[in-house]
Short mmCIF file of C-alpha atoms and ligand atoms in Angstrom, two decimals:
data_model
loop_
_atom_site.label_atom_id
_atom_site.label_comp_id
_atom_site.label_asym_id
_atom_site.label_seq_id
_atom_site.Cartn_x
_atom_site.Cartn_y
_atom_site.Cartn_z
CA MET A 1 -49.38 44.29 69.52
CA THR A 2 -50.68 43.47 65.82
CA ARG A 3 -52.79 40.87 65.77
CA VAL A 4 -54.15 39.05 62.73
CA SER A 5 -56.59 36.57 61.86
CA CYS A 6 -58.19 34.12 59.24
CA PRO A 7 -62.19 34.26 59.55
CA SER A 8 -62.63 31.57 57.12
CA CYS A 9 -60.55 29.14 58.98
CA ARG A 10 -61.31 30.87 62.43
CA LEU A 11 -57.40 30.72 63.09
CA ARG A 12 -55.65 33.67 64.79
CA PHE A 13 -51.99 34.10 64.33
CA THR A 14 -49.60 35.21 66.96
CA SER A 15 -47.37 38.72 66.24
CA ALA A 16 -44.49 36.62 65.46
CA ALA A 17 -46.30 34.77 62.67
CA ALA A 18 -48.20 37.93 61.50
CA ALA A 19 -44.59 39.58 60.81
CA PHE A 20 -44.04 36.97 58.07
CA LEU A 21 -47.37 35.70 56.86
CA THR A 22 -49.60 37.74 54.61
CA THR A 23 -51.85 35.29 53.61
CA CYS A 24 -53.63 32.21 55.45
CA PRO A 25 -51.43 29.22 55.30
CA VAL A 26 -54.33 27.03 55.33
CA CYS A 27 -56.82 28.69 52.64
CA GLY A 28 -54.40 31.42 51.14
CA ASP A 29 -56.72 34.05 52.08
CA GLU A 30 -55.65 37.31 52.91
CA LEU A 31 -55.12 37.65 56.68
CA GLN A 32 -57.47 40.40 58.34
CA PRO A 33 -56.10 42.66 61.01
CA VAL A 34 -57.83 42.10 64.47
CA ALA A 35 -59.40 45.44 65.90
CA SER A 36 -60.12 43.42 69.40
CA ALA A 37 -59.66 40.43 71.37
CA GLU A 38 -63.26 39.79 71.50
CA ALA A 39 -63.28 39.69 67.34
CA ILE A 40 -61.20 36.41 67.61
CA LEU A 41 -63.05 34.48 70.59
CA GLY A 42 -63.29 30.97 70.05
CA TYR A 43 -60.72 31.13 67.36
CA ARG A 44 -57.94 28.42 67.27
CA LEU A 45 -54.30 29.74 67.50
CA PHE A 46 -52.44 28.68 64.44
CA GLU A 47 -49.13 26.30 65.40
CA PRO A 48 -46.85 25.96 62.20
CA PHE A 49 -45.32 23.11 63.76
CA GLU A 50 -48.10 21.23 65.70
CA THR A 51 -46.22 18.63 67.93
CA GLU A 52 -48.55 15.95 66.64
CA SER A 53 -47.31 15.66 63.46
CA LEU A 54 -43.60 15.60 64.86
CA PRO A 55 -42.44 12.00 64.52
CA MET A 56 -42.57 10.22 67.91
CA ALA A 57 -39.71 7.82 69.03
CA GLY A 58 -41.38 4.26 69.19
CA GLU A 59 -40.12 1.47 71.67
CA VAL A 60 -38.40 -1.36 69.83
CA ALA A 61 -37.92 -4.53 71.67
CA LEU A 62 -35.10 -6.73 70.59
CA PRO A 63 -34.79 -10.33 71.11
CA ILE A 64 -32.47 -11.62 73.41
CA ASP A 65 -32.62 -14.88 72.14
CA ASP A 66 -29.68 -14.47 69.41
CA LEU A 67 -27.38 -12.99 71.77
CA PRO A 68 -23.90 -14.80 71.78
CA PRO A 69 -23.16 -16.92 74.93
CA ASP A 70 -21.20 -15.51 77.69
CA ARG A 71 -18.00 -16.97 77.38
CA SER A 72 -16.62 -16.13 80.99
ZN1 ZN B 1 -57.67 30.64 56.09
#
């Protein structure tokens, strides 16, 4: 499995990300091949679509005073 990392950002990349990335998307440096897992111990895994940045659905409260009267 090919692993790459960015030592400047202390980021590691999955093999899927390494397949289409040649430079670090954060700092633009060239990605470095990783010889062993110990070399990237403590590095954060780069996730291109971090869940915190996705829009969250918010709760919406609608007033019920404006509803038309029940005509039954
Ligand atoms: Zn970087």
